[in-house]
mmCIF file of C-alpha atoms in Angstrom:
data_model
loop_
_atom_site.group_PDB
_atom_site.id
_atom_site.type_symbol
_atom_site.label_atom_id
_atom_site.label_comp_id
_atom_site.label_asym_id
_atom_site.label_seq_id
_atom_site.Cartn_x
_atom_site.Cartn_y
_atom_site.Cartn_z
ATOM 1 C CA MET A 1368 0.123 -0.055 -0.096
ATOM 2 C CA PHE A 1369 2.917 2.361 0.855
ATOM 3 C CA ASN A 1370 6.245 2.651 -0.848
ATOM 4 C CA SER A 1371 8.837 0.660 1.025
ATOM 5 C CA ARG A 1372 11.152 3.843 0.938
ATOM 6 C CA LEU A 1373 8.769 5.636 3.452
ATOM 7 C CA LEU A 1374 9.465 3.180 6.042
ATOM 8 C CA PHE A 1375 13.382 4.045 6.107
ATOM 9 C CA GLN A 1376 14.299 6.688 8.678
ATOM 10 C CA PRO A 1377 16.249 9.521 7.408
ATOM 11 C CA GLY A 1378 19.892 10.462 8.283
ATOM 12 C CA ARG A 1379 22.775 8.210 8.998
ATOM 13 C CA GLN A 1380 22.446 4.855 10.914
ATOM 14 C CA LEU A 1381 25.294 2.984 12.494
ATOM 15 C CA VAL A 1382 25.635 -0.671 11.820
ATOM 16 C CA SER A 1383 27.527 -3.276 13.827
ATOM 17 C CA ARG A 1384 30.462 -4.610 12.234
ATOM 18 C CA HIS A 1385 29.329 -8.102 13.242
ATOM 19 C CA ALA A 1386 25.722 -7.427 12.332
ATOM 20 C CA PRO A 1387 24.565 -9.440 9.272
ATOM 21 C CA LEU A 1388 23.696 -7.627 6.270
ATOM 22 C CA SER A 1389 19.958 -7.874 5.287
ATOM 23 C CA PRO A 1390 19.357 -8.883 1.818
ATOM 24 C CA PRO A 1391 17.734 -6.517 -0.750
ATOM 25 C CA SER A 1392 14.004 -6.548 -0.878
ATOM 26 C CA ILE A 1393 12.809 -9.356 -3.039
ATOM 27 C CA THR A 1394 9.376 -7.812 -3.276
ATOM 28 C CA ARG A 1395 10.601 -4.543 -4.280
ATOM 29 C CA GLN A 1396 12.743 -5.740 -7.012
ATOM 30 C CA ARG A 1397 9.666 -7.925 -8.319
ATOM 31 C CA SER A 1398 7.550 -4.998 -8.290
ATOM 32 C CA GLN A 1399 9.955 -2.824 -10.426
ATOM 33 C CA ALA A 1400 10.635 -5.556 -12.674
ATOM 34 C CA PHE A 1401 6.983 -6.955 -13.408
ATOM 35 C CA HIS A 1402 5.216 -5.896 -16.396
ATOM 36 C CA ALA A 1403 1.750 -7.178 -17.137
ATOM 37 C CA THR A 1404 1.392 -6.366 -20.665
ATOM 38 C CA ALA A 1405 4.583 -4.798 -21.625
ATOM 39 C CA GLN A 1406 4.820 -3.903 -25.328
ATOM 40 C CA ARG A 1407 7.930 -3.277 -27.474
ATOM 41 C CA LYS A 1408 8.072 0.382 -28.464
ATOM 42 C CA ASP A 1409 9.257 1.432 -31.772
ATOM 43 C CA GLY A 1410 10.019 5.132 -32.045
ATOM 44 C CA PHE A 1411 8.898 5.288 -35.807
ATOM 45 C CA ILE A 1412 5.644 3.537 -35.082
ATOM 46 C CA GLU A 1413 4.945 5.516 -32.014
ATOM 47 C CA ALA A 1414 5.241 8.852 -33.961
ATOM 48 C CA ILE A 1415 3.206 7.616 -36.985
ATOM 49 C CA VAL A 1416 0.252 6.380 -34.586
ATOM 50 C CA GLN A 1417 0.213 9.646 -32.417
ATOM 51 C CA TYR A 1418 -1.532 11.701 -34.930
ATOM 52 C CA PRO A 1419 -4.535 9.127 -35.507
ATOM 53 C CA ARG A 1420 -4.769 8.522 -31.689
ATOM 54 C CA GLU A 1421 -5.266 12.278 -31.339
ATOM 55 C CA MET A 1422 -7.873 12.466 -34.109
ATOM 56 C CA LEU A 1423 -9.848 9.673 -32.537
ATOM 57 C CA GLN A 1424 -9.735 11.223 -29.170
ATOM 58 C CA LEU A 1425 -10.947 14.393 -30.485
ATOM 59 C CA LEU A 1426 -13.826 13.007 -32.048
ATOM 60 C CA HIS A 1427 -14.573 11.098 -28.596
ATOM 61 C CA SER A 1428 -14.229 13.934 -26.591
ATOM 62 C CA THR A 1429 -17.215 15.803 -28.201
ATOM 63 C CA GLY A 1430 -19.495 12.960 -26.520
ATOM 64 C CA ILE A 1431 -19.825 10.527 -29.472
ATOM 65 C CA PRO A 1432 -19.777 6.920 -28.133
ATOM 66 C CA TRP A 1433 -16.763 4.848 -29.614
ATOM 67 C CA CYS A 1434 -19.312 2.637 -31.706
ATOM 68 C CA ALA A 1435 -19.876 5.813 -33.669
ATOM 69 C CA THR A 1436 -16.524 7.484 -33.489
ATOM 70 C CA LEU A 1437 -14.811 4.700 -35.427
ATOM 71 C CA PRO A 1438 -17.110 4.521 -38.255
ATOM 72 C CA LEU A 1439 -17.149 8.591 -38.416
ATOM 73 C CA SER A 1440 -13.351 8.752 -38.369
ATOM 74 C CA ALA A 1441 -13.295 6.273 -41.497
ATOM 75 C CA PHE A 1442 -15.828 8.359 -43.465
ATOM 76 C CA MET A 1443 -13.978 11.581 -42.525
ATOM 77 C CA LEU A 1444 -10.708 10.152 -43.601
ATOM 78 C CA ARG A 1445 -11.838 8.858 -46.825
ATOM 79 C CA ALA A 1446 -13.522 12.308 -47.414
ATOM 80 C CA VAL A 1447 -10.272 13.874 -47.168
ATOM 81 C CA LEU A 1448 -8.336 11.525 -49.284
ATOM 82 C CA VAL A 1449 -11.030 11.371 -51.973
ATOM 83 C CA THR A 1450 -11.371 15.034 -52.299
ATOM 84 C CA THR A 1451 -7.748 15.700 -52.634
ATOM 85 C CA MET A 1452 -5.778 12.821 -54.321
ATOM 86 C CA GLY A 1453 -8.758 10.613 -55.297
ATOM 87 C CA SER A 1454 -10.361 13.467 -57.317
ATOM 88 C CA ARG A 1455 -7.198 14.162 -59.228
ATOM 89 C CA SER A 1456 -6.580 10.423 -59.623
ATOM 90 C CA ARG A 1457 -10.047 9.761 -60.967
ATOM 91 C CA SER A 1458 -9.705 12.745 -63.460
ATOM 92 C CA ILE A 1459 -6.295 11.267 -64.711
ATOM 93 C CA GLN A 1460 -8.216 8.094 -65.166
ATOM 94 C CA ALA A 1461 -11.094 9.751 -67.289
ATOM 95 C CA ARG A 1462 -8.375 11.207 -69.728
ATOM 96 C CA TYR A 1463 -6.507 7.938 -69.869
ATOM 97 C CA LEU A 1464 -9.810 5.983 -70.891
ATOM 98 C CA ALA A 1465 -10.829 8.824 -73.320
ATOM 99 C CA LEU A 1466 -7.813 8.130 -75.329
ATOM 100 C CA ASN A 1467 -8.431 4.520 -76.061
ATOM 101 C CA PRO A 1468 -9.701 5.021 -79.516
ATOM 102 C CA LEU A 1469 -6.529 7.265 -80.235
ATOM 103 C CA ARG A 1470 -4.386 4.606 -79.000
ATOM 104 C CA GLN A 1471 -5.736 1.874 -80.791
ATOM 105 C CA ALA A 1472 -5.568 3.896 -84.113
ATOM 106 C CA MET A 1473 -1.881 4.659 -83.636
ATOM 107 C CA THR A 1474 -1.043 1.067 -83.018
ATOM 108 C CA LEU A 1475 -2.879 0.051 -86.094
ATOM 109 C CA GLN A 1476 -1.092 2.693 -88.018
ATOM 110 C CA THR A 1477 2.249 1.679 -86.811
ATOM 111 C CA LYS A 1478 1.448 -1.859 -87.666
ATOM 112 C CA LYS A 1479 0.511 -0.968 -91.300
ATOM 113 C CA ASP A 1480 3.646 0.985 -91.460
ATOM 114 C CA VAL A 1481 5.857 -1.697 -90.193
ATOM 115 C CA MET A 1482 4.332 -4.243 -92.655
ATOM 116 C CA ALA A 1483 4.818 -2.047 -95.497
ATOM 117 C CA SER A 1484 8.533 -1.392 -94.959
ATOM 118 C CA GLY A 1485 8.935 -5.332 -94.395
ATOM 119 C CA LYS A 1486 11.639 -5.055 -91.749
ATOM 120 C CA PHE A 1487 10.642 -8.002 -89.966
ATOM 121 C CA GLN A 1488 11.604 -11.678 -90.020
ATOM 122 C CA SER A 1489 8.597 -13.743 -88.234
ATOM 123 C CA PRO A 1490 5.202 -12.559 -86.994
ATOM 124 C CA ALA A 1491 6.787 -12.491 -83.340
ATOM 125 C CA HIS A 1492 9.245 -9.992 -84.443
ATOM 126 C CA LEU A 1493 6.628 -8.083 -86.291
ATOM 127 C CA LYS A 1494 4.643 -7.946 -82.875
ATOM 128 C CA ALA A 1495 7.750 -6.930 -80.939
ATOM 129 C CA THR A 1496 8.663 -4.244 -83.458
ATOM 130 C CA VAL A 1497 4.990 -2.800 -83.381
ATOM 131 C CA GLY A 1498 4.982 -2.839 -79.585
ATOM 132 C CA ARG A 1499 8.349 -0.783 -79.261
ATOM 133 C CA ALA A 1500 7.403 1.685 -81.863
ATOM 134 C CA SER A 1501 3.694 2.096 -80.722
ATOM 135 C CA GLY A 1502 4.951 2.142 -77.033
ATOM 136 C CA ILE A 1503 7.203 5.380 -77.597
ATOM 137 C CA GLU A 1504 4.285 7.198 -79.346
ATOM 138 C CA ILE A 1505 1.846 6.155 -76.646
ATOM 139 C CA SER A 1506 4.209 7.378 -74.119
ATOM 140 C CA ASP A 1507 4.704 10.762 -75.774
ATOM 141 C CA LEU A 1508 0.625 10.993 -75.964
ATOM 142 C CA HIS A 1509 0.345 10.555 -72.233
ATOM 143 C CA LYS A 1510 2.721 12.874 -71.383
ATOM 144 C CA ARG A 1511 1.022 15.409 -73.562
ATOM 145 C CA TRP A 1512 -2.149 14.624 -72.046
ATOM 146 C CA LYS A 1513 -0.811 14.328 -68.286
ATOM 147 C CA CYS A 1514 -2.559 10.837 -67.900
ATOM 148 C CA GLY A 1515 0.015 8.252 -67.145
ATOM 149 C CA LEU A 1516 -0.362 5.236 -64.920
ATOM 150 C CA ARG A 1517 1.971 6.231 -62.222
ATOM 151 C CA PRO A 1518 -0.436 8.689 -60.672
ATOM 152 C CA GLN A 1519 -3.332 6.167 -60.685
ATOM 153 C CA LEU A 1520 -1.058 3.435 -59.203
ATOM 154 C CA GLY A 1521 0.394 5.769 -56.563
ATOM 155 C CA TRP A 1522 -3.310 6.512 -55.412
ATOM 156 C CA THR A 1523 -3.907 3.087 -55.119
ATOM 157 C CA LEU A 1524 -0.675 2.028 -53.285
ATOM 158 C CA LEU A 1525 -1.136 4.954 -50.846
ATOM 159 C CA GLN A 1526 -4.457 3.683 -49.135
ATOM 160 C CA ILE A 1527 -2.500 0.481 -47.932
ATOM 161 C CA PRO A 1528 -0.332 2.321 -45.462
ATOM 162 C CA ILE A 1529 -2.982 4.702 -44.309
ATOM 163 C CA PHE A 1530 -5.206 1.702 -43.450
ATOM 164 C CA LEU A 1531 -2.357 -0.087 -41.712
ATOM 165 C CA THR A 1532 -1.579 2.651 -39.722
ATOM 166 C CA MET A 1533 -5.248 3.295 -38.466
ATOM 167 C CA ALA A 1534 -5.092 -0.522 -37.792
ATOM 168 C CA GLU A 1535 -2.191 -0.094 -35.602
ATOM 169 C CA THR A 1536 -3.486 2.827 -33.833
ATOM 170 C CA ILE A 1537 -6.694 0.889 -32.854
ATOM 171 C CA ARG A 1538 -4.739 -2.265 -32.119
ATOM 172 C CA LYS A 1539 -2.705 -0.311 -29.423
ATOM 173 C CA MET A 1540 -5.963 1.180 -28.064
ATOM 174 C CA CYS A 1541 -7.307 -2.157 -27.483
ATOM 175 C CA ASN A 1542 -4.054 -3.259 -25.884
ATOM 176 C CA THR A 1543 -3.798 -5.982 -28.129
ATOM 177 C CA ARG A 1544 -0.184 -7.528 -28.529
ATOM 178 C CA GLN A 1545 -0.696 -9.305 -31.492
ATOM 179 C CA GLY A 1546 -0.565 -7.778 -35.197
ATOM 180 C CA LEU A 1547 -2.839 -8.581 -38.014
ATOM 181 C CA LEU A 1548 -0.870 -11.682 -38.965
ATOM 182 C CA GLY A 1549 -0.749 -12.733 -35.161
ATOM 183 C CA MET A 1550 -4.473 -12.503 -35.034
ATOM 184 C CA ALA A 1551 -4.862 -14.538 -38.137
ATOM 185 C CA ALA A 1552 -2.549 -17.335 -36.821
ATOM 186 C CA SER A 1553 -4.433 -17.331 -33.562
ATOM 187 C CA SER A 1554 -7.941 -17.634 -35.299
ATOM 188 C CA ILE A 1555 -6.681 -21.012 -37.063
ATOM 189 C CA GLY A 1556 -4.821 -22.386 -34.221
ATOM 190 C CA LEU A 1557 -1.547 -21.547 -35.311
ATOM 191 C CA GLY A 1558 -0.519 -19.132 -32.289
ATOM 192 C CA LYS A 1559 -1.312 -18.376 -28.871
ATOM 193 C CA SER A 1560 -4.959 -16.442 -28.284
ATOM 194 C CA GLU A 1561 -4.593 -13.465 -25.900
ATOM 195 C CA GLU A 1562 -6.985 -13.393 -22.808
ATOM 196 C CA LYS A 1563 -9.096 -10.530 -21.829
ATOM 197 C CA VAL A 1564 -7.577 -8.571 -18.833
ATOM 198 C CA ASP A 1565 -9.816 -7.539 -15.870
ATOM 199 C CA TRP A 1566 -9.390 -3.814 -15.653
ATOM 200 C CA THR A 1567 -11.556 -3.700 -12.556
ATOM 201 C CA GLU A 1568 -9.500 -5.401 -9.973
ATOM 202 C CA GLY A 1569 -6.025 -6.873 -9.312
ATOM 203 C CA THR A 1570 -2.682 -5.285 -9.514
ATOM 204 C CA ASP A 1571 -2.322 -6.708 -13.100
ATOM 205 C CA ALA A 1572 -4.723 -4.225 -14.273
ATOM 206 C CA ALA A 1573 -2.922 -1.420 -12.865
ATOM 207 C CA ALA A 1574 0.226 -2.535 -14.261
ATOM 208 C CA ALA A 1575 -1.179 -2.876 -17.843
ATOM 209 C CA ILE A 1576 -2.911 0.536 -17.676
ATOM 210 C CA GLU A 1577 0.616 2.045 -16.636
ATOM 211 C CA THR A 1578 2.647 0.134 -19.206
ATOM 212 C CA ASN A 1579 0.416 0.923 -22.245
ATOM 213 C CA GLU A 1580 -0.668 4.647 -22.570
ATOM 214 C CA TYR A 1581 -2.625 4.155 -25.646
ATOM 215 C CA LEU A 1582 -5.069 1.761 -23.928
ATOM 216 C CA GLU A 1583 -8.847 3.116 -23.978
ATOM 217 C CA PRO A 1584 -10.573 1.569 -21.068
ATOM 218 C CA SER A 1585 -13.949 3.130 -22.317
ATOM 219 C CA LEU A 1586 -13.898 0.965 -25.512
ATOM 220 C CA ALA A 1587 -15.268 -1.906 -23.161
ATOM 221 C CA ASN A 1588 -18.641 -0.131 -22.353
ATOM 222 C CA GLU A 1589 -19.354 1.860 -25.577
ATOM 223 C CA GLY A 1590 -20.002 -1.052 -28.239
ATOM 224 C CA MET A 1591 -23.283 -1.448 -29.824
ATOM 225 C CA LEU A 1592 -25.802 -4.253 -30.918
ATOM 226 C CA TRP A 1593 -24.485 -7.732 -30.151
ATOM 227 C CA PHE A 1594 -20.959 -6.587 -29.222
ATOM 228 C CA PRO A 1595 -21.097 -4.319 -26.551
ATOM 229 C CA ASP A 1596 -17.205 -4.581 -25.536
ATOM 230 C CA LEU A 1597 -14.916 -3.462 -28.410
ATOM 231 C CA LEU A 1598 -11.806 -4.698 -26.591
ATOM 232 C CA VAL A 1599 -12.412 -8.388 -27.527
ATOM 233 C CA PRO A 1600 -13.308 -10.140 -30.495
ATOM 234 C CA ASP A 1601 -17.089 -10.460 -31.317
ATOM 235 C CA PRO A 1602 -18.513 -13.264 -29.334
ATOM 236 C CA THR A 1603 -20.802 -14.311 -32.204
ATOM 237 C CA GLY A 1604 -18.133 -14.268 -34.800
ATOM 238 C CA ALA A 1605 -20.521 -12.514 -37.331
ATOM 239 C CA LEU A 1606 -18.553 -9.133 -37.605
ATOM 240 C CA PRO A 1607 -15.544 -10.641 -39.281
ATOM 241 C CA TYR A 1608 -17.852 -12.391 -41.874
ATOM 242 C CA ILE A 1609 -19.643 -9.062 -42.298
ATOM 243 C CA THR A 1610 -16.363 -7.310 -43.154
ATOM 244 C CA SER A 1611 -15.541 -10.228 -45.390
ATOM 245 C CA VAL A 1612 -18.726 -9.855 -47.609
ATOM 246 C CA LEU A 1613 -18.056 -6.213 -47.779
ATOM 247 C CA MET A 1614 -14.646 -6.574 -48.933
ATOM 248 C CA PHE A 1615 -15.750 -9.116 -51.357
ATOM 249 C CA TYR A 1616 -18.464 -7.006 -52.749
ATOM 250 C CA ASN A 1617 -16.428 -3.822 -53.336
ATOM 251 C CA ILE A 1618 -13.690 -5.765 -55.031
ATOM 252 C CA TRP A 1619 -16.275 -7.604 -57.192
ATOM 253 C CA LYS A 1620 -18.239 -4.583 -58.136
ATOM 254 C CA THR A 1621 -15.043 -2.416 -58.922
ATOM 255 C CA LYS A 1622 -14.630 -2.590 -62.674
ATOM 256 C CA ASN A 1623 -16.703 -5.719 -63.050
ATOM 257 C CA THR A 1624 -15.805 -6.353 -66.920
ATOM 258 C CA PRO A 1625 -13.586 -9.554 -66.717
ATOM 259 C CA ASP A 1626 -13.772 -10.173 -70.142
ATOM 260 C CA GLN A 1627 -11.939 -6.885 -71.227
ATOM 261 C CA MET A 1628 -9.193 -7.561 -68.584
ATOM 262 C CA THR A 1629 -5.776 -8.601 -69.294
ATOM 263 C CA GLY A 1630 -4.485 -11.850 -67.931
ATOM 264 C CA PHE A 1631 -2.535 -10.160 -65.233
ATOM 265 C CA SER A 1632 -5.538 -7.884 -64.255
ATOM 266 C CA LYS A 1633 -7.740 -11.199 -64.129
ATOM 267 C CA GLY A 1634 -5.181 -12.942 -61.753
ATOM 268 C CA LEU A 1635 -4.838 -10.179 -59.475
ATOM 269 C CA ARG A 1636 -8.843 -9.584 -59.481
ATOM 270 C CA ARG A 1637 -9.036 -13.405 -58.393
ATOM 271 C CA VAL A 1638 -6.368 -13.231 -55.551
ATOM 272 C CA LEU A 1639 -7.915 -10.030 -54.242
ATOM 273 C CA LEU A 1640 -11.422 -11.939 -54.096
ATOM 274 C CA PHE A 1641 -9.861 -14.991 -52.550
ATOM 275 C CA VAL A 1642 -8.177 -12.843 -49.872
ATOM 276 C CA ALA A 1643 -11.506 -11.146 -49.237
ATOM 277 C CA LEU A 1644 -13.098 -14.454 -48.225
ATOM 278 C CA LEU A 1645 -10.340 -15.287 -45.912
ATOM 279 C CA ILE A 1646 -10.848 -12.260 -44.038
ATOM 280 C CA GLY A 1647 -13.779 -13.821 -42.155
ATOM 281 C CA PRO A 1648 -12.212 -16.999 -40.478
ATOM 282 C CA PHE A 1649 -8.835 -15.408 -40.370
ATOM 283 C CA THR A 1650 -9.751 -12.370 -38.109
ATOM 284 C CA GLN A 1651 -11.858 -14.169 -35.481
ATOM 285 C CA ALA A 1652 -9.296 -13.160 -32.815
ATOM 286 C CA ALA A 1653 -9.274 -9.437 -33.849
ATOM 287 C CA PRO A 1654 -11.006 -7.174 -31.329
ATOM 288 C CA ALA A 1655 -14.375 -5.590 -32.337
ATOM 289 C CA ALA A 1656 -12.952 -2.257 -32.578
ATOM 290 C CA LEU A 1657 -10.604 -2.903 -35.427
ATOM 291 C CA LEU A 1658 -13.288 -5.015 -37.384
ATOM 292 C CA LEU A 1659 -15.843 -2.238 -36.906
ATOM 293 C CA TYR A 1660 -13.414 0.350 -38.123
ATOM 294 C CA TRP A 1661 -12.436 -1.998 -41.023
ATOM 295 C CA ALA A 1662 -16.308 -2.633 -42.183
ATOM 296 C CA SER A 1663 -16.839 1.066 -41.561
ATOM 297 C CA SER A 1664 -13.777 1.879 -44.009
ATOM 298 C CA THR A 1665 -15.073 -0.341 -46.712
ATOM 299 C CA THR A 1666 -18.417 0.697 -46.442
ATOM 300 C CA SER A 1667 -17.068 4.486 -46.828
ATOM 301 C CA VAL A 1668 -14.919 3.396 -49.876
ATOM 302 C CA MET A 1669 -18.201 2.071 -51.633
ATOM 303 C CA LEU A 1670 -20.111 5.373 -51.049
ATOM 304 C CA TRP A 1671 -17.368 7.609 -51.992
ATOM 305 C CA ASN A 1672 -16.761 5.604 -55.193
ATOM 306 C CA VAL A 1673 -20.329 6.287 -56.180
ATOM 307 C CA TRP A 1674 -19.668 9.977 -55.633
ATOM 308 C CA LEU A 1675 -16.631 9.809 -57.858
ATOM 309 C CA ASP A 1676 -18.350 7.803 -60.545
ATOM 310 C CA ARG A 1677 -21.029 10.651 -60.912
ATOM 311 C CA ARG A 1678 -18.516 13.568 -60.501
ATOM 312 C CA TYR A 1679 -15.906 12.006 -62.825
ATOM 313 C CA PRO A 1680 -17.649 9.715 -65.228
ATOM 314 C CA SER A 1681 -15.282 7.401 -67.149
ATOM 315 C CA PRO A 1682 -16.225 7.294 -70.928
ATOM 316 C CA THR A 1683 -16.486 3.784 -72.362
ATOM 317 C CA GLY A 1684 -16.193 3.281 -76.005
ATOM 318 C CA PHE A 1685 -17.397 5.538 -78.837
ATOM 319 C CA SER A 1686 -20.217 7.951 -77.898
ATOM 320 C CA ALA A 1687 -22.031 10.584 -79.889
ATOM 321 C CA CYS A 1688 -20.384 14.307 -80.216
ATOM 322 C CA LYS A 1689 -21.448 16.908 -77.541
ATOM 323 C CA ARG A 1690 -21.483 19.706 -79.923
ATOM 324 C CA PRO A 1691 -24.589 20.367 -81.618
ATOM 325 C CA LEU A 1692 -24.647 19.271 -85.261
ATOM 326 C CA MET A 1693 -24.784 22.266 -87.725
ATOM 327 C CA LEU A 1694 -26.734 21.435 -90.740
ATOM 328 C CA MET A 1695 -25.962 23.556 -93.950
ATOM 329 C CA PRO A 1696 -29.183 24.697 -95.768
ATOM 330 C CA PRO A 1697 -29.670 23.069 -99.032
ATOM 331 C CA PRO A 1698 -28.588 24.928 -102.072
ATOM 332 C CA LEU A 1699 -30.963 27.261 -103.788
ATOM 333 C CA LYS A 1700 -31.957 26.135 -107.411
ATOM 334 C CA ALA A 1701 -30.314 28.114 -110.201
ATOM 335 C CA ARG A 1702 -32.970 30.546 -111.503
ATOM 336 C CA ARG A 1703 -33.217 30.766 -115.184
ATOM 337 C CA VAL A 1704 -33.038 34.375 -116.370
#
């Protein structure tokens, strides 16, 4: 109850030469070396997750419970990304798709010129020569219209570290020592599952709170529906499968034209669909707060994609000219004089 140092009397004390020295306090050493849920600290990760944590705490400080704070933060973060980089990437994609007829015409014209010159030895050599020649012209075309593939690919890859940062922040707030891979291994029985810590009693709870500054105990009481405790996994196991279905539908609906895709695009799409199906069984050990944010983030992606499709529609194929057609008046009949 009291610190052992307060029991010592101040000032000097004379110790007999023949008096045995008392051993150091074992209890005090154990209390100082004991850590209930000590986590490894990385300066880089700590610096990254600090800002998302402050954003979540700011929203929660307005009186909004955690069951609404997590979906709201996912929607707001997606809104910032879409209205800045997402809009620019979608406009670039619209220009890129609008140049499809011109790219096809340039490729056919290049093939016609190469065949007329006769500078090829076999059909494979003809295909390679046409590919190199048309590639240079198409690259110049993309530079002129500023619609290359790099900005579109960069927008796609940027979303991955942002989601992982938010997931790491919520994981720390839930006092979960395992990462996403560790949770997946625990769900299928390949790793050790974590036990819930009782925050109301025992010295272990006090030590756990002191060692994890990111812990939010209020997450245990501000859930909703069938998962009132956001610090532990969903007791029914339904939330992981809901997230899996949302991910599968989002991937399946996006550019649902497999007949017009290349072999690489078809393979990548199938891999992503398969990974989306694995989210349900592999995230059974994840806390409900993490899965709630994941499902909310996927839902916000689908909603904002609808807005982008209406704001920046992508042209498909040939369409009628938007300019009004000016019809010339019929010529007057020559009058006889």
